[in-house]
Short mmCIF file of C-alpha atoms and ligand atoms in Angstrom, two decimals:
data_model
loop_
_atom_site.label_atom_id
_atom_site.label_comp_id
_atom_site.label_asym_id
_atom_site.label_seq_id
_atom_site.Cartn_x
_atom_site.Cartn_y
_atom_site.Cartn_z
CA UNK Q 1 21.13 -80.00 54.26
CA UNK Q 2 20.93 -79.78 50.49
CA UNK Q 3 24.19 -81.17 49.36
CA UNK Q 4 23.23 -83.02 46.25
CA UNK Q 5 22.19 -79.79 44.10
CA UNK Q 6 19.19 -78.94 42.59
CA UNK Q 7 16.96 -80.74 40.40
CA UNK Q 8 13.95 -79.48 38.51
CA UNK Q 9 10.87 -81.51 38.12
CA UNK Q 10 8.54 -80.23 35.44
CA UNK Q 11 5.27 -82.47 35.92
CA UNK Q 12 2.04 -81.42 36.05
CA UNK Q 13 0.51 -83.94 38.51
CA UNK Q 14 0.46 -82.91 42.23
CA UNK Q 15 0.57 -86.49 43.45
CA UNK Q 16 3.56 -87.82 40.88
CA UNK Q 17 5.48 -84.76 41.97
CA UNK Q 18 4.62 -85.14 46.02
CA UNK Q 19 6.39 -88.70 45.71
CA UNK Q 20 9.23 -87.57 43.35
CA UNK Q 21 9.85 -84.81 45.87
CA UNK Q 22 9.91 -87.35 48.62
CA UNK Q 23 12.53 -89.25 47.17
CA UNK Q 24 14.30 -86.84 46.40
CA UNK Q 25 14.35 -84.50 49.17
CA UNK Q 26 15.80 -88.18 51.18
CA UNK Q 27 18.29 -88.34 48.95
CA UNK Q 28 19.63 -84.77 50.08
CA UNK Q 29 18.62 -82.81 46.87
CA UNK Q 30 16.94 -79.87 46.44
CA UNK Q 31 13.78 -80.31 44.42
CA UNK Q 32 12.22 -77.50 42.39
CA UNK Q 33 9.06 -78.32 40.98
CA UNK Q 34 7.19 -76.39 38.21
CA UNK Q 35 3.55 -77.80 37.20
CA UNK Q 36 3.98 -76.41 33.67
CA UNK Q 37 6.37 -75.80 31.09
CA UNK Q 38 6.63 -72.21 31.52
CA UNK Q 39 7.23 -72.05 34.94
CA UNK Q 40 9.55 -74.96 34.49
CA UNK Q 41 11.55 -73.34 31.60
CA UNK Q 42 12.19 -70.16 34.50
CA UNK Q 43 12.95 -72.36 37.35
CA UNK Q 44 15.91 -74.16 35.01
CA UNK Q 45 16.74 -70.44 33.66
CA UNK Q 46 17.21 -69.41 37.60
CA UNK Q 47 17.65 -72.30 39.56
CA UNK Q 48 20.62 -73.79 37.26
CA UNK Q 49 20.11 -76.88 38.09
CA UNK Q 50 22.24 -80.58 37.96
CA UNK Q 51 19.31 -82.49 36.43
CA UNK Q 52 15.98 -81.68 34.63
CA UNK Q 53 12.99 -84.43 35.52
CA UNK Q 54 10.44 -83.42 32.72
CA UNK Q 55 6.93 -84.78 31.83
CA UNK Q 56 5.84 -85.20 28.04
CA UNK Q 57 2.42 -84.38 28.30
CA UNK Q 58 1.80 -80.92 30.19
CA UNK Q 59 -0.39 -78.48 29.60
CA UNK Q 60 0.22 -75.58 27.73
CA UNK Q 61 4.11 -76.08 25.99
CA UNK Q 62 4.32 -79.51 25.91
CA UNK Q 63 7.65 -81.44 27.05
CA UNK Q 64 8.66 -81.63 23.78
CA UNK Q 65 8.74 -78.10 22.97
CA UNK Q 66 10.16 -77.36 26.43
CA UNK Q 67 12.90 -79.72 26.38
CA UNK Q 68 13.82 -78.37 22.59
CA UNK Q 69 13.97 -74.64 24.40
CA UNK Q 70 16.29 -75.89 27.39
CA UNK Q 71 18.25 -76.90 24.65
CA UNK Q 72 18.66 -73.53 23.32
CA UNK Q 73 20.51 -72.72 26.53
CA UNK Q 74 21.59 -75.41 28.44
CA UNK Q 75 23.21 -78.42 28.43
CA UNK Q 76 21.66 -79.89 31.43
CA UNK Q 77 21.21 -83.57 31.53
CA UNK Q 78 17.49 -84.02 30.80
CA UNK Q 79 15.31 -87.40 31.71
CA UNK Q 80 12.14 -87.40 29.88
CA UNK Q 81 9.09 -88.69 32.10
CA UNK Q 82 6.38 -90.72 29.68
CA UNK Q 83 2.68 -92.34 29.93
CA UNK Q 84 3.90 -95.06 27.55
CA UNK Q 85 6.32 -97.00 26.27
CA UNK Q 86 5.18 -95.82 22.48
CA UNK Q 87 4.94 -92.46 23.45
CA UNK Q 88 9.27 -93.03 23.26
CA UNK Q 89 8.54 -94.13 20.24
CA UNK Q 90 7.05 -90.81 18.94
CA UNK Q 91 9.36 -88.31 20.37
CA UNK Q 92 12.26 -90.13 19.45
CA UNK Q 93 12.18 -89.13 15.79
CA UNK Q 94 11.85 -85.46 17.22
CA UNK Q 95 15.35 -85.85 18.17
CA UNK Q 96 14.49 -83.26 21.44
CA UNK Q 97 18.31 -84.12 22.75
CA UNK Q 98 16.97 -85.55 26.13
CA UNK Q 99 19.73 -87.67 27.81
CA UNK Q 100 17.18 -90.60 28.80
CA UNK Q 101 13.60 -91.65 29.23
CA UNK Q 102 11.39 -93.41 31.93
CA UNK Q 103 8.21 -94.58 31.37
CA UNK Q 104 5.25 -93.90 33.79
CA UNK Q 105 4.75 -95.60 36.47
CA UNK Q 106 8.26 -95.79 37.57
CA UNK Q 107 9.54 -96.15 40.93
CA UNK Q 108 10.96 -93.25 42.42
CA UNK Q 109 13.83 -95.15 43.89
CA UNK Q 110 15.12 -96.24 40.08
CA UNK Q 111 14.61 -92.53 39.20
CA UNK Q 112 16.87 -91.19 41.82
CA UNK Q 113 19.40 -93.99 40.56
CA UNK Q 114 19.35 -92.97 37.38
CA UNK Q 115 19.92 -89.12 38.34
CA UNK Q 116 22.71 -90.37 40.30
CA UNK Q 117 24.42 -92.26 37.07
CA UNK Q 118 23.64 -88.82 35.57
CA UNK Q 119 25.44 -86.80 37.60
CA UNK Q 120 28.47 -89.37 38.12
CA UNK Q 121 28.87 -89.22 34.07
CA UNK Q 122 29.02 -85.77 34.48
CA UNK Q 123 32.01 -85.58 36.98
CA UNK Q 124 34.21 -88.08 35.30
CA UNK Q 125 36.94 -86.63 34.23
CA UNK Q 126 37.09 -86.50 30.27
CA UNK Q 127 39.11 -89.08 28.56
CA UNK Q 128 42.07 -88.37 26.97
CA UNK Q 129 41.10 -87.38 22.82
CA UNK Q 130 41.57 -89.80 20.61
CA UNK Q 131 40.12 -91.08 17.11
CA UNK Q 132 38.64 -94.28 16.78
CA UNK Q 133 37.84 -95.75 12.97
CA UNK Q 134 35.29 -98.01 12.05
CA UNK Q 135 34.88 -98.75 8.16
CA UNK Q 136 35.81 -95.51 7.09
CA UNK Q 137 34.28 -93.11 9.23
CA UNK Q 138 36.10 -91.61 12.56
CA UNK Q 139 34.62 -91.41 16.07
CA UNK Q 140 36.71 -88.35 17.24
CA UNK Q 141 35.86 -87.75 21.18
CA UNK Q 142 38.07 -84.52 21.26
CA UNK Q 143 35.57 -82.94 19.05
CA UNK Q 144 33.00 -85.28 20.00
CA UNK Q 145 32.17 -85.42 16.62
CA UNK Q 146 32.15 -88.45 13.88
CA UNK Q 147 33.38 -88.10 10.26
CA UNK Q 148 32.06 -90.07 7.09
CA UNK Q 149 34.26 -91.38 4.18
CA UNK Q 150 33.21 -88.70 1.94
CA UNK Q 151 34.12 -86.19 4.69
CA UNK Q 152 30.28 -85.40 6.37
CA UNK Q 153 30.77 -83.98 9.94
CA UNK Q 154 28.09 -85.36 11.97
CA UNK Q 155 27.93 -84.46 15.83
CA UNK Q 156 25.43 -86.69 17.84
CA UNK Q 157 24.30 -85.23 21.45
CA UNK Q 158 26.60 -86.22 24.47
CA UNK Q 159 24.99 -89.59 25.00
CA UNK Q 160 24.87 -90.81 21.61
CA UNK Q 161 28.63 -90.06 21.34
CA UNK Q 162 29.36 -91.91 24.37
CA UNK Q 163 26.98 -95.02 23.06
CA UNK Q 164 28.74 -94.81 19.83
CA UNK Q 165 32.13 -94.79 21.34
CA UNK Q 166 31.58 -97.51 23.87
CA UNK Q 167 30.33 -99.92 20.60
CA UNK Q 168 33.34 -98.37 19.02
CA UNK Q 169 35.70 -99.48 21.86
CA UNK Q 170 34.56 -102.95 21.15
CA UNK Q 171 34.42 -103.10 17.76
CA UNK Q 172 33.16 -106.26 16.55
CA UNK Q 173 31.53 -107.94 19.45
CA UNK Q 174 28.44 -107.92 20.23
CA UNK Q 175 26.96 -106.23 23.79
CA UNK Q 176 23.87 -106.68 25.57
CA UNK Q 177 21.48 -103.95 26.07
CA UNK Q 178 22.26 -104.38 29.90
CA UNK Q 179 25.96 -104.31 29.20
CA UNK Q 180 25.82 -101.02 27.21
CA UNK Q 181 23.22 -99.51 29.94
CA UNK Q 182 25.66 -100.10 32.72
CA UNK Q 183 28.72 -98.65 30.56
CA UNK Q 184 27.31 -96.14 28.98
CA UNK Q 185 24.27 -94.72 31.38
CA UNK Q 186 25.86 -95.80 34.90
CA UNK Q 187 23.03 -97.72 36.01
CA UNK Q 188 22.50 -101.11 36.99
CA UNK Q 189 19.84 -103.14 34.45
CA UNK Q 190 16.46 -102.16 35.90
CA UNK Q 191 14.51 -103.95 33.30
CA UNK Q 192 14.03 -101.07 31.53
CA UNK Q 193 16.86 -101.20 28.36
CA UNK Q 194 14.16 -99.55 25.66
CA UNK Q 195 16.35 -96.64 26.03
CA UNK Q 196 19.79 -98.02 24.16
CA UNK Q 197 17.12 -99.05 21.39
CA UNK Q 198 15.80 -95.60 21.08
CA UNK Q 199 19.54 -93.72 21.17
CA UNK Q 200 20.73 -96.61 18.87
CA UNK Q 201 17.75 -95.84 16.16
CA UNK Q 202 18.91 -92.06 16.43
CA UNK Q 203 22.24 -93.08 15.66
CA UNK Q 204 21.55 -95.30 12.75
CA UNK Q 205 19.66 -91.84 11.91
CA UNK Q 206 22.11 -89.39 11.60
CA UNK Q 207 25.15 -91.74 10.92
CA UNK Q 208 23.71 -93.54 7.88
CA UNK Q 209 25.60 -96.31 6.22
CA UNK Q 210 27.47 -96.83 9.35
CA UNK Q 211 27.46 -100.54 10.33
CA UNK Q 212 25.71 -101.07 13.75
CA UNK Q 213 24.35 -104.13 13.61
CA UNK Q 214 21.28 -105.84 15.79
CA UNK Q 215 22.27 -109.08 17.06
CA UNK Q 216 18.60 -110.52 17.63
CA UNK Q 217 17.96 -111.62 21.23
CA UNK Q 218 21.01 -110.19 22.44
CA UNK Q 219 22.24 -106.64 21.44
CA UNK Q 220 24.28 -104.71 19.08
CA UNK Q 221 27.57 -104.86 17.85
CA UNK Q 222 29.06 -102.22 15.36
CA UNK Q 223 31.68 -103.01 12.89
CA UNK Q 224 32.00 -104.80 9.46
CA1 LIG A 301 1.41 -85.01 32.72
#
């Protein structure tokens, strides 16, 4: 039985998505699998499904482009496949709103952990609203949105507000990338942290001036 839900996998390699399916299909979910980004953008259209696997590089629409388009319907959590580490470099600044990334080759087993941490997140209940203020601006997680001094209304996508609240939470001390991956993504540290890097760059993007610090060889720790 199919208890677990759905998940599309958008990849356009038979033998990646054979294995995937595998995995998956073990783990009780359903797995949808669409070898291009049209075909993928339908099945997530129809299938509504609890977590989006997609490749980068397809043919056709690329995962880019088709992860900006799920975007203009859905809020689905979305975990960007990749050839290479730098390719998370480059899409990165596109700012696509995928929840996390895993670089190529992965094992399938850390994959279907990392859908599971997904999917937990998702059915937490939410936390009580609150406001949290650090040097001026305000972390508000009722509005999930974050407020400069001089009154800018910024709202990052649902894991960069939960990143930023977690460093928030702590204020002043500093956390290791394996300490924020467990709190903030649900999973255990798979030697993989590039991730908290990448969402902390797109915060230090769109929340300029605001003081999240790298602590070399360790982590980050926001605050003045
Ligand atoms: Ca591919």
């Amino acid at each position: 039985m199919n208890t677990r839900g759905t998940v599309v996998l958008i990849e356009d390699e038979e033998s990646i998505a054979d294995l995937i399916r595998m995995y998956f299909e073990q783990e009780g979910f359903r797995l949808v699998h669409a070898p291009n980004g049209e075909q993928g953008l339908d099945a997530v259209r129809d299938r509504d499904p609890r977590v989006v696997l997609l490749d980068l590089g397809l043919p056709g629409i690329d995962g880019v482009e088709v992860c900006r388009r799920i975007r203009a319907f859905s809020d689905v959590p979305v975990i960007m496949l990749t050839a290479r580490d730098s390719e998370i470099d480059k899409i990165v600044g596109l700012e696509i709103g995928a929840d996390d990334y895993v670089t190529k080759p992965f094992s399938p087993r850390e994959l279907v952990a990392r859908v599971r941490a997904v999917l937990r997140r998702s059915e937490e209940a939410p936390r009580a609203p609150s406001i949290l203020e650090v040097d001026g601006w305000e972390i508000d997680s009722g509005r999930r949105e974050v407020r400069s001094a001089a009154g800018d209304v910024v709202r990052p996508t649902a894991r960069e507000f939960d990143l930023l609240w977690y460093l928030a939470e702590n204020g002043g001390l500093v956390l290791s990338r394996s300490q924020i991956l467990e709190a903030v993504w649900g999973y255990e540290y798979f030697g993989e942290t590039r991730t908290v890097d990448v969402h902390i760059r797109q915060l230090r993007k769109k929340l300029e001036g605001l003081p999240i610090e790298t602590v070399w060889g360790v982590g980050y720790r926001l605050g003045p």
